[in-house]
Amino acid sequence: MTPSAMQFISPLTFQALSGNPVHTELFDTDDGCMNAGGRAMHGAIAEENAMGHINLARWADALVIAPATANTIAKCSHGLADGLLSTLYLAATCPVYVAPAMNQAMWNKAVTQQNMQKLKAHGVIVIGPEQGDQACGETGFGRMSEPAEICSRLLAEPKEQFLKGLKVLISAGPTREPLDPVRYITNRSSGKMGYALANATLKAGAEVTLVSGPVMLTAPVHADIVRVETAAQMYEAVISRASKHDIYIGAAAVADYSPVVMEQQKIKKQAEQTTLTLQKTRDILAEVAQLDQRPFTVGFAAETHDLEAYAQDKLARKKLDMIAANWVGHEQGGFDSEQNALQVFWANGQKTLAMTDKNHIAEQLISLIAERMETKKA
Ligand code: C5P
């Protein structure tokens, strides 16, 4: 329990209700906890008083921080270790789950969202928060997920490493097509979906190469990251690697057109109207699918209308194994959003993945890809 937690409930109440020891201090003079029953596990911890926090971190199969305040999230994401909880987080080698709980404005604050991105990039599994009435009287995102929901997410993990031994190549983010030394054409892709897919794929045990356009996200620690800027650079990075991979997921929003000429000097403001000449970029996804040694190839389709028709057309025309289609320009989901819903199509089937956070939907999509690969092999 942190000092703030103890403002709400006393350690004695927590110990009595749970029947377990309660740890509160980083450096305790005794065995480091309120002891309810002197269990065997606890004796082992007491043997090494000075390193109690390290033992505590190593003993657990999973670390769950619930409720996780904005303060705790900020500390963990920056590697501060000034209390028992933040030290435990830093010393833990097991899977870590965080269930945020805070006022909606604190949750929506850019710095909190950046800290959450960092935690996710470090492999932390985020549960919630939920939307609804808050203790402070406001309404919005920030309610801690129900304990039953937290338990069910814990029990659902960790899935077996069903992609162990496989190599997965993922493209993410937008591209930038330069017009002159100071200007470029780009799009609203944040890269969040591709980065969430990289994390989910790593969790499933695969080796991941992430070819990323310019984004404001922290790269997954265990992925091999290749940073590119233009569609042409992304093409080179992907095509030169694709045959050495088992799966390619094209989640990047690659520019369809690029300026024919990149001016060496800044274009000056002169005429009332001006015209840019653009040329089509090479379709990376379609070319990966044409390779002799092609990986299982998965595309994305972001559409503002006729979602299914366009997705089915891309699946067939680009000769993909699977395509994940999502709406853009709607109130929820799509570009630069924390959430997404996907309609996934393959040769003779489809599945709808309902609106949820991008990490969760990425895990569902990765499971589906593994399932379809097995079927294709069979
Ligand atoms: O045809 P459209 O651009 O809508 O297809 C989207 C899919 O194609 C995405 O998976 C995207 O990564 C991929 N794509 C590509 N190279 C391009 C354009 C799109 O790989 N030049």
Short mmCIF file of C-alpha atoms and ligand atoms in Angstrom, two decimals:
data_model
loop_
_atom_site.label_atom_id
_atom_site.label_comp_id
_atom_site.label_asym_id
_atom_site.label_seq_id
_atom_site.Cartn_x
_atom_site.Cartn_y
_atom_site.Cartn_z
CA MET A 1 0.00 0.00 0.00
CA THR A 2 1.27 3.47 -0.86
CA PRO A 3 0.91 6.38 1.58
CA SER A 4 -2.07 7.61 -0.50
CA ALA A 5 -3.76 4.18 -0.37
CA MET A 6 -3.42 4.25 3.41
CA GLN A 7 -5.36 7.54 3.50
CA PHE A 8 -8.37 5.58 2.23
CA ILE A 9 -8.01 2.22 4.03
CA SER A 10 -5.76 1.24 6.93
CA PRO A 11 -3.23 -1.58 6.35
CA LEU A 12 -4.89 -3.43 9.23
CA THR A 13 -8.27 -3.49 7.44
CA PHE A 14 -6.59 -4.65 4.25
CA GLN A 15 -4.69 -7.37 6.08
CA ALA A 16 -7.79 -8.58 7.99
CA LEU A 17 -10.01 -8.69 4.88
CA SER A 18 -7.46 -10.32 2.58
CA GLY A 19 -5.85 -12.59 5.18
CA ASN A 20 -2.47 -11.66 3.68
CA PRO A 21 0.54 -9.65 4.81
CA VAL A 22 0.46 -5.98 3.78
CA HIS A 23 3.68 -4.28 2.71
CA THR A 24 3.97 -0.53 3.07
CA GLU A 25 7.61 0.54 3.41
CA LEU A 26 10.65 0.33 1.15
CA PHE A 27 13.06 -0.13 4.04
CA ASP A 28 11.33 -1.76 7.01
CA THR A 29 13.19 -2.51 10.23
CA ASP A 30 11.30 -5.76 10.75
CA ASP A 31 10.31 -8.16 7.98
CA GLY A 32 8.83 -5.40 5.88
CA CYS A 33 5.15 -6.05 6.25
CA MET A 34 2.05 -6.44 8.37
CA ASN A 35 1.94 -10.19 8.82
CA ALA A 36 -1.40 -11.94 9.02
CA GLY A 37 -0.39 -15.54 9.07
CA GLY A 38 3.39 -16.01 8.80
CA ARG A 39 3.20 -18.04 5.60
CA ALA A 40 6.16 -19.93 4.16
CA MET A 41 6.58 -17.42 1.34
CA HIS A 42 6.79 -14.74 3.92
CA GLY A 43 9.57 -16.42 5.89
CA ALA A 44 11.69 -16.45 2.74
CA ILE A 45 11.20 -12.73 2.37
CA ALA A 46 12.14 -12.10 6.02
CA GLU A 47 15.51 -13.83 5.54
CA GLU A 48 16.81 -10.99 3.45
CA ASN A 49 15.50 -7.88 5.13
CA ALA A 50 17.72 -5.41 3.32
CA MET A 51 16.61 -6.67 -0.08
CA GLY A 52 12.97 -7.27 0.84
CA HIS A 53 11.64 -5.28 -2.08
CA ILE A 54 13.67 -7.30 -4.56
CA ASN A 55 12.36 -10.58 -3.13
CA LEU A 56 8.82 -9.24 -3.19
CA ALA A 57 9.20 -8.34 -6.85
CA ARG A 58 10.69 -11.74 -7.75
CA TRP A 59 8.20 -13.88 -5.84
CA ALA A 60 5.13 -12.85 -7.81
CA ASP A 61 3.81 -14.42 -11.03
CA ALA A 62 2.25 -11.08 -11.93
CA LEU A 63 2.30 -7.54 -10.58
CA VAL A 64 -1.04 -5.70 -10.62
CA ILE A 65 -1.17 -2.02 -9.78
CA ALA A 66 -4.81 -1.27 -8.98
CA PRO A 67 -5.87 1.43 -8.59
CA ALA A 68 -2.98 3.11 -10.42
CA THR A 69 -2.99 6.87 -9.80
CA ALA A 70 -1.63 9.46 -12.23
CA ASN A 71 1.30 9.87 -9.82
CA THR A 72 2.18 6.16 -9.76
CA ILE A 73 1.85 5.95 -13.56
CA ALA A 74 4.15 8.97 -13.95
CA LYS A 75 6.74 7.44 -11.61
CA CYS A 76 6.70 3.99 -13.21
CA SER A 77 6.86 5.35 -16.75
CA HIS A 78 9.96 7.39 -15.86
CA GLY A 79 11.70 4.72 -13.80
CA LEU A 80 11.51 6.59 -10.47
CA ALA A 81 11.87 4.33 -7.45
CA ASP A 82 11.17 6.47 -4.39
CA GLY A 83 8.71 4.18 -2.62
CA LEU A 84 7.89 0.50 -2.24
CA LEU A 85 5.43 0.33 -5.16
CA SER A 86 7.56 2.17 -7.75
CA THR A 87 10.61 0.14 -6.65
CA LEU A 88 8.66 -3.11 -6.97
CA TYR A 89 7.64 -2.09 -10.48
CA LEU A 90 11.24 -1.41 -11.45
CA ALA A 91 12.52 -4.67 -9.94
CA ALA A 92 9.73 -6.87 -11.34
CA THR A 93 10.54 -9.28 -14.15
CA CYS A 94 7.01 -10.79 -14.31
CA PRO A 95 4.11 -9.43 -16.43
CA VAL A 96 2.80 -6.10 -15.09
CA TYR A 97 -0.84 -5.00 -15.20
CA VAL A 98 -1.99 -1.46 -14.53
CA ALA A 99 -5.61 -0.45 -13.83
CA PRO A 100 -5.66 3.37 -13.89
CA ALA A 101 -8.07 5.32 -11.66
CA MET A 102 -8.21 9.10 -11.59
CA ASN A 103 -10.25 12.19 -12.40
CA GLN A 104 -11.21 12.38 -16.09
CA ALA A 105 -9.29 15.62 -16.70
CA MET A 106 -6.16 14.08 -15.19
CA TRP A 107 -6.61 11.02 -17.40
CA ASN A 108 -7.09 13.15 -20.52
CA LYS A 109 -4.09 15.36 -19.82
CA ALA A 110 -1.47 14.94 -22.56
CA VAL A 111 1.31 14.12 -20.10
CA THR A 112 -0.71 11.26 -18.55
CA GLN A 113 -1.42 9.86 -22.02
CA GLN A 114 2.28 10.11 -22.92
CA ASN A 115 3.15 8.28 -19.70
CA MET A 116 0.61 5.56 -20.56
CA GLN A 117 2.17 5.20 -24.02
CA LYS A 118 5.57 4.72 -22.39
CA LEU A 119 4.22 2.04 -20.03
CA LYS A 120 2.59 0.21 -22.95
CA ALA A 121 5.82 0.39 -24.92
CA HIS A 122 7.57 -1.17 -21.93
CA GLY A 123 5.16 -4.11 -22.21
CA VAL A 124 2.78 -3.16 -19.40
CA ILE A 125 -0.77 -4.46 -19.90
CA VAL A 126 -3.34 -1.76 -19.30
CA ILE A 127 -6.82 -2.62 -17.98
CA GLY A 128 -9.38 0.20 -18.35
CA PRO A 129 -10.10 2.82 -17.21
CA GLU A 130 -13.87 2.82 -17.72
CA GLN A 131 -16.19 5.69 -18.52
CA GLY A 132 -18.86 6.86 -16.05
CA ASP A 133 -19.59 8.84 -12.89
CA GLN A 134 -16.59 9.66 -10.78
CA ALA A 135 -16.13 10.11 -7.02
CA CYS A 136 -15.45 13.83 -7.60
CA GLY A 137 -18.88 14.29 -9.24
CA GLU A 138 -17.56 14.55 -12.82
CA THR A 139 -18.27 12.11 -15.65
CA GLY A 140 -15.77 10.63 -18.12
CA PHE A 141 -12.93 8.14 -18.52
CA GLY A 142 -11.01 7.45 -15.31
CA ARG A 143 -13.06 4.95 -13.28
CA MET A 144 -11.05 1.90 -12.33
CA SER A 145 -12.29 -1.26 -14.09
CA GLU A 146 -14.39 -3.48 -11.83
CA PRO A 147 -12.26 -5.92 -9.78
CA ALA A 148 -14.06 -8.83 -11.50
CA GLU A 149 -13.01 -7.43 -14.89
CA ILE A 150 -9.40 -7.06 -13.70
CA CYS A 151 -9.43 -10.69 -12.48
CA SER A 152 -10.83 -11.99 -15.74
CA ARG A 153 -8.16 -10.13 -17.76
CA LEU A 154 -5.51 -11.62 -15.47
CA LEU A 155 -6.85 -15.13 -15.87
CA ALA A 156 -7.05 -14.71 -19.62
CA GLU A 157 -3.29 -13.96 -19.70
CA PRO A 158 -0.71 -14.99 -20.40
CA LYS A 159 -1.68 -16.86 -23.49
CA GLU A 160 0.78 -19.43 -24.58
CA GLN A 161 3.47 -18.07 -26.88
CA PHE A 162 1.68 -19.15 -30.03
CA LEU A 163 4.03 -17.25 -32.37
CA LYS A 164 7.25 -18.52 -30.79
CA GLY A 165 9.96 -19.14 -33.39
CA LEU A 166 8.26 -16.92 -36.01
CA LYS A 167 9.52 -13.64 -37.46
CA VAL A 168 7.01 -10.87 -37.96
CA LEU A 169 7.52 -7.68 -39.98
CA ILE A 170 5.16 -4.77 -39.23
CA SER A 171 4.93 -1.35 -40.87
CA ALA A 172 3.40 1.51 -38.87
CA GLY A 173 2.67 5.21 -38.93
CA PRO A 174 2.41 7.75 -41.75
CA THR A 175 4.99 8.65 -44.39
CA ARG A 176 6.20 12.15 -45.27
CA GLU A 177 6.62 13.14 -48.91
CA PRO A 178 8.84 16.23 -49.18
CA LEU A 179 7.91 19.15 -51.43
CA ASP A 180 10.89 21.33 -50.58
CA PRO A 181 13.34 21.53 -47.66
CA VAL A 182 10.62 22.74 -45.25
CA ARG A 183 7.33 21.21 -46.42
CA TYR A 184 5.89 17.75 -46.84
CA ILE A 185 2.63 15.89 -47.52
CA THR A 186 1.51 13.48 -44.82
CA ASN A 187 -1.66 12.08 -43.17
CA ARG A 188 -3.27 11.72 -39.75
CA SER A 189 -1.91 8.26 -38.87
CA SER A 190 -0.49 8.19 -35.32
CA GLY A 191 1.12 4.74 -35.61
CA LYS A 192 -0.72 3.56 -32.48
CA MET A 193 -2.31 0.53 -34.19
CA GLY A 194 0.99 -0.68 -35.68
CA TYR A 195 2.84 -0.19 -32.39
CA ALA A 196 0.05 -2.04 -30.50
CA LEU A 197 0.39 -4.88 -33.02
CA ALA A 198 4.15 -4.98 -32.45
CA ASN A 199 3.60 -5.27 -28.69
CA ALA A 200 0.94 -7.98 -29.07
CA THR A 201 3.19 -9.93 -31.47
CA LEU A 202 6.14 -9.74 -29.08
CA LYS A 203 3.89 -10.96 -26.28
CA ALA A 204 2.91 -13.95 -28.43
CA GLY A 205 6.61 -14.87 -28.54
CA ALA A 206 7.61 -13.77 -32.08
CA GLU A 207 10.67 -11.79 -33.17
CA VAL A 208 9.44 -8.43 -34.41
CA THR A 209 10.85 -5.96 -36.93
CA LEU A 210 8.95 -2.67 -36.88
CA VAL A 211 9.38 -0.36 -39.88
CA SER A 212 8.08 2.94 -38.61
CA GLY A 213 7.23 6.24 -40.24
CA PRO A 214 7.64 9.41 -38.14
CA VAL A 215 5.49 9.05 -34.97
CA MET A 216 5.46 10.38 -31.40
CA LEU A 217 5.47 6.92 -29.79
CA THR A 218 8.05 5.03 -27.77
CA ALA A 219 9.27 1.97 -29.65
CA PRO A 220 8.63 -1.46 -28.07
CA VAL A 221 11.83 -2.31 -26.22
CA HIS A 222 12.32 -5.77 -27.73
CA ALA A 223 11.45 -4.96 -31.36
CA ASP A 224 14.08 -4.33 -34.03
CA ILE A 225 13.08 -0.84 -35.15
CA VAL A 226 13.79 0.60 -38.60
CA ARG A 227 12.91 4.29 -38.86
CA VAL A 228 11.95 5.71 -42.24
CA GLU A 229 10.37 8.89 -43.53
CA THR A 230 9.17 8.60 -47.12
CA ALA A 231 7.07 5.95 -48.90
CA ALA A 232 10.13 5.09 -51.03
CA GLN A 233 12.25 4.49 -47.91
CA MET A 234 9.48 2.37 -46.37
CA TYR A 235 9.31 0.38 -49.62
CA GLU A 236 13.05 -0.38 -49.50
CA ALA A 237 12.98 -1.23 -45.78
CA VAL A 238 10.03 -3.63 -46.14
CA ILE A 239 10.80 -5.29 -49.49
CA SER A 240 14.43 -6.01 -48.54
CA ARG A 241 13.28 -7.82 -45.38
CA ALA A 242 9.88 -9.37 -46.22
CA SER A 243 11.10 -12.73 -47.58
CA LYS A 244 12.99 -13.40 -44.35
CA HIS A 245 9.79 -13.06 -42.33
CA ASP A 246 6.86 -15.41 -41.73
CA ILE A 247 4.23 -12.68 -41.44
CA TYR A 248 3.96 -9.15 -42.86
CA ILE A 249 1.39 -6.75 -41.42
CA GLY A 250 1.07 -3.51 -43.39
CA ALA A 251 -0.45 -1.19 -40.80
CA ALA A 252 1.29 1.93 -42.13
CA ALA A 253 -0.66 4.68 -43.86
CA VAL A 254 1.67 4.92 -46.85
CA ALA A 255 1.25 7.96 -49.10
CA ASP A 256 -0.45 6.93 -52.33
CA TYR A 257 1.15 9.83 -54.22
CA SER A 258 4.41 11.67 -53.86
CA PRO A 259 5.61 14.95 -55.50
CA VAL A 260 7.38 14.31 -58.80
CA VAL A 261 10.00 16.91 -57.92
CA MET A 262 11.41 17.80 -54.56
CA GLU A 263 12.53 21.41 -54.91
CA GLN A 264 16.01 22.03 -53.54
CA GLN A 265 15.01 25.52 -52.43
CA LYS A 266 11.94 26.67 -50.55
CA ILE A 267 9.02 27.23 -52.96
CA LYS A 268 8.16 30.93 -52.94
CA LYS A 269 4.64 32.35 -52.61
CA GLN A 270 3.82 33.92 -56.00
CA ALA A 271 0.80 32.97 -58.11
CA GLU A 272 -2.78 32.97 -56.74
CA GLN A 273 -3.10 29.33 -57.68
CA THR A 274 -0.48 26.69 -58.14
CA THR A 275 -0.40 23.05 -59.14
CA LEU A 276 1.55 20.16 -57.73
CA THR A 277 2.37 17.20 -59.92
CA LEU A 278 2.24 13.93 -58.02
CA GLN A 279 3.12 10.43 -59.02
CA LYS A 280 1.82 7.16 -57.63
CA THR A 281 4.03 5.48 -55.04
CA ARG A 282 4.77 1.75 -55.27
CA ASP A 283 2.27 -0.39 -53.40
CA ILE A 284 4.42 -2.07 -50.76
CA LEU A 285 1.72 -4.46 -49.59
CA ALA A 286 0.83 -5.68 -53.10
CA GLU A 287 4.52 -6.19 -53.94
CA VAL A 288 5.15 -8.18 -50.74
CA ALA A 289 2.27 -10.45 -51.76
CA GLN A 290 3.96 -10.95 -55.18
CA LEU A 291 7.30 -12.12 -53.75
CA ASP A 292 8.34 -15.70 -54.55
CA GLN A 293 8.93 -16.33 -50.88
CA ARG A 294 6.03 -14.36 -49.55
CA PRO A 295 5.15 -14.09 -45.88
CA PHE A 296 1.54 -14.48 -44.66
CA THR A 297 0.42 -11.04 -45.81
CA VAL A 298 -2.04 -8.87 -43.88
CA GLY A 299 -3.20 -5.42 -45.01
CA PHE A 300 -5.26 -2.64 -43.52
CA ALA A 301 -8.01 -0.64 -45.18
CA ALA A 302 -9.05 2.68 -43.68
CA GLU A 303 -12.27 3.82 -45.32
CA THR A 304 -14.74 6.67 -44.99
CA HIS A 305 -17.44 4.80 -46.96
CA ASP A 306 -18.30 1.41 -48.52
CA LEU A 307 -15.97 -0.31 -46.05
CA GLU A 308 -16.71 -3.94 -46.94
CA ALA A 309 -16.70 -3.47 -50.72
CA TYR A 310 -13.33 -1.64 -50.70
CA ALA A 311 -11.81 -4.11 -48.24
CA GLN A 312 -12.91 -7.14 -50.28
CA ASP A 313 -11.59 -5.49 -53.44
CA LYS A 314 -8.15 -4.87 -51.83
CA LEU A 315 -8.03 -8.41 -50.46
CA ALA A 316 -8.52 -9.86 -53.95
CA ARG A 317 -6.62 -7.26 -56.02
CA LYS A 318 -3.52 -7.18 -53.79
CA LYS A 319 -3.70 -10.99 -53.29
CA LEU A 320 -3.62 -10.72 -49.50
CA ASP A 321 -4.17 -13.47 -46.95
CA MET A 322 -6.19 -11.14 -44.76
CA ILE A 323 -7.35 -7.54 -44.53
CA ALA A 324 -8.41 -5.57 -41.45
CA ALA A 325 -10.77 -2.73 -42.33
CA ASN A 326 -11.69 0.19 -40.12
CA TRP A 327 -13.80 3.29 -40.43
CA VAL A 328 -12.09 6.67 -40.37
CA GLY A 329 -13.68 10.07 -39.87
CA HIS A 330 -16.24 8.69 -37.44
CA GLU A 331 -16.62 9.84 -33.83
CA GLN A 332 -14.78 6.85 -32.36
CA GLY A 333 -11.84 4.80 -33.54
CA GLY A 334 -9.53 5.08 -36.53
CA PHE A 335 -6.69 7.56 -37.01
CA ASP A 336 -5.04 9.08 -33.95
CA SER A 337 -7.53 7.45 -31.58
CA GLU A 338 -6.89 5.23 -28.56
CA GLN A 339 -9.61 2.87 -29.74
CA ASN A 340 -10.49 0.95 -32.85
CA ALA A 341 -13.02 -1.53 -34.24
CA LEU A 342 -12.08 -3.84 -37.11
CA GLN A 343 -13.90 -5.83 -39.75
CA VAL A 344 -11.48 -8.58 -40.78
CA PHE A 345 -11.84 -10.42 -44.12
CA TRP A 346 -10.06 -13.41 -45.67
CA ALA A 347 -10.75 -15.62 -48.70
CA ASN A 348 -13.92 -17.20 -47.43
CA GLY A 349 -14.62 -15.73 -44.05
CA GLN A 350 -14.81 -12.65 -41.92
CA LYS A 351 -14.90 -11.57 -38.29
CA THR A 352 -15.92 -8.36 -36.53
CA LEU A 353 -13.71 -7.16 -33.67
CA ALA A 354 -15.77 -4.73 -31.56
CA MET A 355 -14.62 -1.25 -30.51
CA THR A 356 -12.00 -1.50 -27.75
CA ASP A 357 -8.59 -0.04 -26.97
CA LYS A 358 -5.96 -0.60 -29.65
CA ASN A 359 -3.83 -2.90 -27.46
CA HIS A 360 -6.72 -5.23 -26.85
CA ILE A 361 -7.86 -5.27 -30.48
CA ALA A 362 -4.24 -5.87 -31.57
CA GLU A 363 -4.12 -9.00 -29.41
CA GLN A 364 -7.37 -10.25 -30.95
CA LEU A 365 -6.09 -9.60 -34.47
CA ILE A 366 -2.79 -11.38 -33.78
CA SER A 367 -4.70 -14.44 -32.45
CA LEU A 368 -6.85 -14.41 -35.57
CA ILE A 369 -3.79 -14.19 -37.85
CA ALA A 370 -2.21 -17.19 -36.05
CA GLU A 371 -5.47 -19.13 -36.43
CA ARG A 372 -5.76 -18.37 -40.17
CA MET A 373 -2.09 -19.25 -40.75
CA GLU A 374 -2.67 -22.66 -39.16
CA THR A 375 -5.71 -23.22 -41.35
CA LYS A 376 -3.80 -22.15 -44.47
CA LYS A 377 -0.96 -24.57 -43.63
CA ALA A 378 -3.41 -27.40 -42.98
O1 C5P B 1 -5.07 0.81 -51.23
P1 C5P B 1 -4.92 1.36 -49.87
O2 C5P B 1 -3.81 2.37 -49.74
O3 C5P B 1 -6.16 1.84 -49.20
O4 C5P B 1 -4.47 0.06 -49.01
C1 C5P B 1 -4.14 0.14 -47.67
C2 C5P B 1 -3.15 -0.94 -47.36
O5 C5P B 1 -2.12 -0.94 -48.33
C3 C5P B 1 -2.44 -0.74 -46.02
O6 C5P B 1 -2.17 -2.00 -45.47
C4 C5P B 1 -1.16 -0.01 -46.43
O7 C5P B 1 -0.12 -0.24 -45.50
C5 C5P B 1 -0.86 -0.61 -47.78
N1 C5P B 1 -0.18 0.28 -48.72
C6 C5P B 1 1.12 0.01 -49.09
N2 C5P B 1 1.77 0.80 -50.00
C7 C5P B 1 1.15 1.87 -50.55
C8 C5P B 1 -0.17 2.16 -50.20
C9 C5P B 1 -0.81 1.36 -49.27
O8 C5P B 1 1.69 -0.97 -48.59
N3 C5P B 1 1.82 2.62 -51.40
#
